[in-house]
XYZ file of C-alpha atoms in Angstrom:
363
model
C 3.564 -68.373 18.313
C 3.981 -71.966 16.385
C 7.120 -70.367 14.945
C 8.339 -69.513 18.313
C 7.611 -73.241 19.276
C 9.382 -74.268 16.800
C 12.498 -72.419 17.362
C 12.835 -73.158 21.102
C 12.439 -77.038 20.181
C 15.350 -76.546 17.876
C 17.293 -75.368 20.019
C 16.055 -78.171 23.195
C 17.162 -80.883 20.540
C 20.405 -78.954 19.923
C 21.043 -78.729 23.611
C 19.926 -82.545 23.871
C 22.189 -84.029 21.339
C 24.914 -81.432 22.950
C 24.272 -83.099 26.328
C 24.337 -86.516 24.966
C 27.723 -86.111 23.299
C 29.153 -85.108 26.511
C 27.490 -87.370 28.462
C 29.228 -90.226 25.919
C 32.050 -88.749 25.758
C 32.835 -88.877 29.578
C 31.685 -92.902 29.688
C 34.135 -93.349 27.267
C 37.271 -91.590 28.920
C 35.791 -93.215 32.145
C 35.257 -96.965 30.861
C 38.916 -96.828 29.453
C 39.980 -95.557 32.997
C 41.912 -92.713 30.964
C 43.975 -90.361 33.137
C 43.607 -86.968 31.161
C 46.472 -84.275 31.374
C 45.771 -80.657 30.535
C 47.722 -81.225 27.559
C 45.633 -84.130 26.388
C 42.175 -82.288 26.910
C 43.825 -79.483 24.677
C 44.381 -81.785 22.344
C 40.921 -83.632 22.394
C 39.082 -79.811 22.265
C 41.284 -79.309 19.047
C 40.417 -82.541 17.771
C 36.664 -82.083 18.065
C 36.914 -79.096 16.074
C 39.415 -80.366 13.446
C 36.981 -83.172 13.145
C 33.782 -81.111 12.857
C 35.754 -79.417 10.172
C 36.113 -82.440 8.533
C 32.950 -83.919 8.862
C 31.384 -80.921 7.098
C 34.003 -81.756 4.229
C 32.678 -85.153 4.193
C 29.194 -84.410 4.433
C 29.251 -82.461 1.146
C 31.237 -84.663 -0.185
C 29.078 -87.288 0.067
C 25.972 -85.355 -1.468
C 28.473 -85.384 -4.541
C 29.261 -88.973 -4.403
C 25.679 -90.213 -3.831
C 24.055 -87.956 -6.222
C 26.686 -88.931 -8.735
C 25.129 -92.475 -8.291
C 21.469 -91.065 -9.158
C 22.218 -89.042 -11.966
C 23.068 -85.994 -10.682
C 25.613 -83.649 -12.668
C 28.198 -81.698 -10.223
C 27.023 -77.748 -10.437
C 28.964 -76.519 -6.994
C 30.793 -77.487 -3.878
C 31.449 -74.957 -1.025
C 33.228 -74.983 2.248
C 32.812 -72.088 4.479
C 32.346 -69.330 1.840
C 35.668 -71.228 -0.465
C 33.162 -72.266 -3.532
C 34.172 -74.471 -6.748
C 31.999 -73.925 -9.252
C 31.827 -76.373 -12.317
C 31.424 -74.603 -15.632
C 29.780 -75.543 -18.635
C 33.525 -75.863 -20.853
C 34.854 -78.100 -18.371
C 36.628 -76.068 -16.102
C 36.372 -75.684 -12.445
C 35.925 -71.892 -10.987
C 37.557 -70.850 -7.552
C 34.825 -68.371 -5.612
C 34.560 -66.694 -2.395
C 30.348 -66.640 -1.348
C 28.678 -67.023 1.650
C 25.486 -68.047 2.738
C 24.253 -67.107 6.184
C 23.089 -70.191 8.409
C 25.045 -72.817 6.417
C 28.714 -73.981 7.020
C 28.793 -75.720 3.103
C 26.668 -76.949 0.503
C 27.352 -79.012 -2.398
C 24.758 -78.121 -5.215
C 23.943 -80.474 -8.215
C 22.174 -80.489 -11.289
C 19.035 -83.129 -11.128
C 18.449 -85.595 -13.723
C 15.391 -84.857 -16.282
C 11.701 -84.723 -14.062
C 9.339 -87.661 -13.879
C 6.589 -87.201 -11.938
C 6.444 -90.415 -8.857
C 9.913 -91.162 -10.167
C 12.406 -87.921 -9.389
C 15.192 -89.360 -7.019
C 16.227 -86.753 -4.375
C 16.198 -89.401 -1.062
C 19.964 -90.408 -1.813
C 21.006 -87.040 -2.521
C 19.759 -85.246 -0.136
C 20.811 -88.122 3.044
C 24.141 -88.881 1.014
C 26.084 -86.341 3.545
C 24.906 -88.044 6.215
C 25.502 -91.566 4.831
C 29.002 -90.114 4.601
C 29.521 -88.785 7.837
C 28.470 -92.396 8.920
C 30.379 -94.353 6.892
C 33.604 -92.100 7.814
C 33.114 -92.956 11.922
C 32.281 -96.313 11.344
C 35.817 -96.781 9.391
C 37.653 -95.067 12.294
C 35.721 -96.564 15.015
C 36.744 -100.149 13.196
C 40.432 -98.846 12.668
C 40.872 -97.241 16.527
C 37.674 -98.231 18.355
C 37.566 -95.702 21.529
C 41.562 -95.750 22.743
C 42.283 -92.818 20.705
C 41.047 -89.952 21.990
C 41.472 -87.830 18.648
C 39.391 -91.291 17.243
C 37.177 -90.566 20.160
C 36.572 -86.606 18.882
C 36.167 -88.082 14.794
C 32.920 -90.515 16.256
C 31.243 -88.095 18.167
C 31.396 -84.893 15.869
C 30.480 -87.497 12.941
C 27.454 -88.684 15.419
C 26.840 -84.897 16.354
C 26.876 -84.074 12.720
C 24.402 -86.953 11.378
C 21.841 -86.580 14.051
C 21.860 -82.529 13.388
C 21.109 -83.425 9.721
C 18.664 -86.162 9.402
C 16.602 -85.314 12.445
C 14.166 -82.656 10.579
C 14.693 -79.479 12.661
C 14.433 -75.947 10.308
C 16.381 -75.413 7.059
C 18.304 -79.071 6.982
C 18.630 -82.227 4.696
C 15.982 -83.605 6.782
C 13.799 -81.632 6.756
C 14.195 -81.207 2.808
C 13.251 -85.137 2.714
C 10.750 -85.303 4.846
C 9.142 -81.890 3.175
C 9.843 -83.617 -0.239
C 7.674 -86.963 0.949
C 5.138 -85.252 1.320
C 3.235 -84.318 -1.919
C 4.417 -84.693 -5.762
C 4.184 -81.030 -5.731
C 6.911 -80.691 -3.198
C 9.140 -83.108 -5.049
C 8.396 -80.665 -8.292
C 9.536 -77.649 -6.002
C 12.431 -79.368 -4.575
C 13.647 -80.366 -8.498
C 13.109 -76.817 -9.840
C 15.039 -75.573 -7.223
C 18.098 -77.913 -8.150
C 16.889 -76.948 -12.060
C 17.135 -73.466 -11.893
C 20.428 -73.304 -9.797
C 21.944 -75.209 -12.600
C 20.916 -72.768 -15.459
C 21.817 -70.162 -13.885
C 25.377 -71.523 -13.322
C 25.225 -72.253 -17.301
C 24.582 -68.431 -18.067
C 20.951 -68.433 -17.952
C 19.348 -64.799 -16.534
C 15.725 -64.910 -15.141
C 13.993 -63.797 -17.752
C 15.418 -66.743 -19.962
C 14.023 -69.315 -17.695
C 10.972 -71.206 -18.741
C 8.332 -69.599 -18.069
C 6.513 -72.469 -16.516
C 9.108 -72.153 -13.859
C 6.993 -69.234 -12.784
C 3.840 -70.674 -12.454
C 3.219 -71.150 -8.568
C 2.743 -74.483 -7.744
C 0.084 -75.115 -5.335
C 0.911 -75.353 -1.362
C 0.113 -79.144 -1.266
C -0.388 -80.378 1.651
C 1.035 -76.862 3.208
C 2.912 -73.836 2.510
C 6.883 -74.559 2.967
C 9.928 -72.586 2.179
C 10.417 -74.633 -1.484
C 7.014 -72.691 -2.330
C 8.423 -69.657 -1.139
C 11.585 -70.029 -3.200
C 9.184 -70.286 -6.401
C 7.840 -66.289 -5.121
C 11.442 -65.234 -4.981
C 11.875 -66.935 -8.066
C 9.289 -64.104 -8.944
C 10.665 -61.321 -8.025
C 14.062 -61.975 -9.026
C 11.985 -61.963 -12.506
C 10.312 -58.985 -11.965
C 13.292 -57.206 -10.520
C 15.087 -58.299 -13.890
C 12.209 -56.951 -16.448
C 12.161 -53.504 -14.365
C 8.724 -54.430 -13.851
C 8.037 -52.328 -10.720
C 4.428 -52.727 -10.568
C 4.211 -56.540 -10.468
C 7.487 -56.773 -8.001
C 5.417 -54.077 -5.655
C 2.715 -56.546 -5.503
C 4.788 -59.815 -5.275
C 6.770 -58.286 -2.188
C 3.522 -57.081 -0.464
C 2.182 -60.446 -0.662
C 5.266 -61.924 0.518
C 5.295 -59.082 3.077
C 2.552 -60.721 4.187
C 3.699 -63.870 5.889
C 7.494 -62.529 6.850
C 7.050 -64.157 9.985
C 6.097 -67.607 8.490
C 9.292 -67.587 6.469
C 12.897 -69.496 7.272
C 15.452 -66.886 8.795
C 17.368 -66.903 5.634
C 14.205 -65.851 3.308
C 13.393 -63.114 6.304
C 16.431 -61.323 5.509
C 16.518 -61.875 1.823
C 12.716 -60.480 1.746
C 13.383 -57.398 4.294
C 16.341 -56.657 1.578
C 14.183 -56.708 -1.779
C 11.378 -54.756 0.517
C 14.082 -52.251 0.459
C 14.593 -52.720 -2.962
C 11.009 -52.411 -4.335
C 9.592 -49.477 -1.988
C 12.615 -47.323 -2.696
C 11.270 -46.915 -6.002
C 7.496 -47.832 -5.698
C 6.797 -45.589 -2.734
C 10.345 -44.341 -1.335
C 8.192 -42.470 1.753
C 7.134 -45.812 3.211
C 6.901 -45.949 7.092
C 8.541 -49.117 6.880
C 12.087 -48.139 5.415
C 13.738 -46.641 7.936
C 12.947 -49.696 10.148
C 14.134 -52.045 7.549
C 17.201 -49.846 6.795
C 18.455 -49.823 10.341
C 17.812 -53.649 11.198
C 20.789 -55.017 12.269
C 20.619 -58.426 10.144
C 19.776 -56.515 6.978
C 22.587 -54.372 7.433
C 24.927 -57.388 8.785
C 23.610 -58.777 5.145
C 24.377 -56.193 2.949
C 28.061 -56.175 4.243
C 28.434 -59.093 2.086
C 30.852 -58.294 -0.964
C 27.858 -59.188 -3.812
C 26.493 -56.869 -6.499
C 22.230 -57.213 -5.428
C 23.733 -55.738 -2.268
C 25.023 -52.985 -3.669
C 22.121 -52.407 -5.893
C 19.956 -52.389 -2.794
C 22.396 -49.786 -1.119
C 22.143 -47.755 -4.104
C 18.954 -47.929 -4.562
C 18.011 -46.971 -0.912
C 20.071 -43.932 -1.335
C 19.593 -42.425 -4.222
C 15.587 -43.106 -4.033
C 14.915 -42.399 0.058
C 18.336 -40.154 0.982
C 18.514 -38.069 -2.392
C 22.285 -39.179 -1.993
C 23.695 -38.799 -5.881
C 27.151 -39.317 -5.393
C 26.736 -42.450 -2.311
C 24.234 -43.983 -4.959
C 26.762 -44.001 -7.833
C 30.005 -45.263 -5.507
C 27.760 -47.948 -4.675
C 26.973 -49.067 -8.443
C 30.802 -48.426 -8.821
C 31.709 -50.898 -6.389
C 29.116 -53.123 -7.303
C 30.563 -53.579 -10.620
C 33.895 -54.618 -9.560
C 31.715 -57.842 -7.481
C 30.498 -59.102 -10.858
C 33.192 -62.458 -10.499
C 32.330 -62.504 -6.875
C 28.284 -63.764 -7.956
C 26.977 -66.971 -7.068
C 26.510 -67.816 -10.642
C 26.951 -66.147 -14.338
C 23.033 -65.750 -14.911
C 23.167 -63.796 -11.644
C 25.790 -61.514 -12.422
C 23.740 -60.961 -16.034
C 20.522 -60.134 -14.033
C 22.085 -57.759 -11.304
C 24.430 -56.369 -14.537
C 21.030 -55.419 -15.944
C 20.042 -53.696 -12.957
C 23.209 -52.101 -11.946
C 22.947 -50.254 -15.369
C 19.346 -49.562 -15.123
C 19.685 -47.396 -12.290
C 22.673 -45.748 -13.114
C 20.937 -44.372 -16.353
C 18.067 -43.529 -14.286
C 20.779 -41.315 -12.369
C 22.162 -39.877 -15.170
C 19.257 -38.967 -16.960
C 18.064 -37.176 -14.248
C 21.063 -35.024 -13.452
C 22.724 -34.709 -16.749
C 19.844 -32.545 -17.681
């Protein structure tokens, strides 16, 4: 029920800032007694999403610049699902990844942890700052007589306000979540941390192992603690440890509803995963299997999808040959992975299974 809350007041403050834009938008075009052809409204549409564009480059962008100025180190910067990835001889890397739910992200290595003194505040509101900064300098330039000017202020307005308010998964909501205990700051720099070393090479099971050790929910239980269980069962998944990932997903299983949409989906797909081989007559697969996000998911051109796929039907289906193409074409998405160390942890699993396959009908 509080979850349900929570949704339909994201989406009142969506429709609210929505209905504000408008509503400025209008006294603008009014107040400057501007006569609007068909032609010009086509053109102010087209700016408003040319400019939201834009305003999403410049909001990742200016995580960069900002946590450049705190001692950040550059790890990634995506667009859409067009991701550069900085590598550790220099180079820059040219990727195609999406993540569901976000339109870009620019990911950066965090400077070494002291507790009451990690700086994430500047990082984290530095894409807003940006998108600020940017309609400020046009509004100074054109003020309100353009109307493609117009369209640049109020998607850069749209875009702060949708950002620093804290409403679900946003920068926000990351500082205001952050704030609130020295244990949240700890989860919020491991999750930078561990991102990075994983872009350097480094698999799960090369991590520290203190990375591992859940921190305590102080002052509540938010979705940087339950990165630290996925952080888990990646682990798990990674050692072949079946019996400890069982448990880990049944305790995560637990509070699916409690989780972020993203984690939902990610968690419904290792379910999949894990009772596939723990207990492959589960009630709950074919439900999993067949939900529409899962599947709209695993469409996604990435090797753990096509080691859950395979997985699902060799395990449940008994399907040899649809198991195999799957770990084929799995393969083939190792330069397609988010980062090296997970392309080294799904390459473990990939060939995992496949020697399970073969050693059981080679015989």
């Amino acid at each position: 029920m509080k979850k349900k809350v929570k949704k339909v007041g994201s989406i009142l403050i969506s429709l609210g800032l929505g209905g504000i834009g408008g509503y400025f938008g209008g006294y603008l075009i009014a107040k400057n007694n501007l006569d609007l052809s068909v032609l010009d409204i086509l053109i102010f549409v087209f700016a408003l999403i040319l400019s939201y564009i834009l305003h999403i480059i410049i909001h990742e962008a200016g995580h960069g610049i900002f946590g450049k100025l705190t001692g950040y180190k550059m790890v990634s910067y995506r667009i859409f699902s067009f991701m550069w990835v900085w590598q550790t001889n220099g180079g820059v890397a040219f990727r195609r990844f999406n993540v569901p739910g976000t339109l870009g992200q620019c990911l950066m290595a965090p400077p070494t942890y002291e507790k009451g003194k990690f700086p994430f505040r500047l990082y984290l509101l530095g894409g807003v700052l940006a998108n600020m900064i940017a309609s400020g300098i046009v509004w100074i330039l054109f003020g309100f007589h353009s109307l493609i000017a117009v369209a640049f202020i109020l998607t850069g307005l749209f875009t702060v306000l949708t950002n620093a308010i804290p409403i679900g998964f946003n920068d926000g909501m990351s500082v205001k979540t952050a704030t609130s205990s020295e244990e949240q700051q700890y989860l919020l720099y491991l999750q930078f941390e561990v991102n990075s070393l994983l872009n350097q090479g480094f698999s799960y099971i090369e991590l520290p192992k203190a990375y591992f050790e859940l921190v305590p929910a102080i002052p509540k239980q938010t979705y940087s603690n339950d990165y630290q269980q996925f952080l888990k069962i990646a682990r798990f998944s990674e050692e072949l440890d079946w019996k400890s990932l069982n448990k880990e997903m049944e305790s995560l299983w637990l509070r699916l509803d409690e989780l972020i949409s993203i984690y939902q989906i990610e968690a419904k797909k290792e379910m999949i995963f894990s009772l596939a081989i723990n207990n492959p007559e589960d009630q709950r697969l074919p439900q999993l299997w067949s939900d529409k996000k899962v599947q709209l998911s695993l469409k996604q051109p990435l090797m753990g999808n096509k080691r859950i796929e395979a997985t699902y039907y060799y395990f449940v289906e008994n399907d040899v040959k649809t198991a195999l193409d799957c770990l084929k074409k799995g393969k083939s998405f190792v330069n397609k992975a988010p980062s090296l160390g997970d392309a080294k942890a799904e390459l473990t699993l990939n060939d995992w299974l496949y020697n399970e396959i073969l050693a059981n009908h080679n015989k």
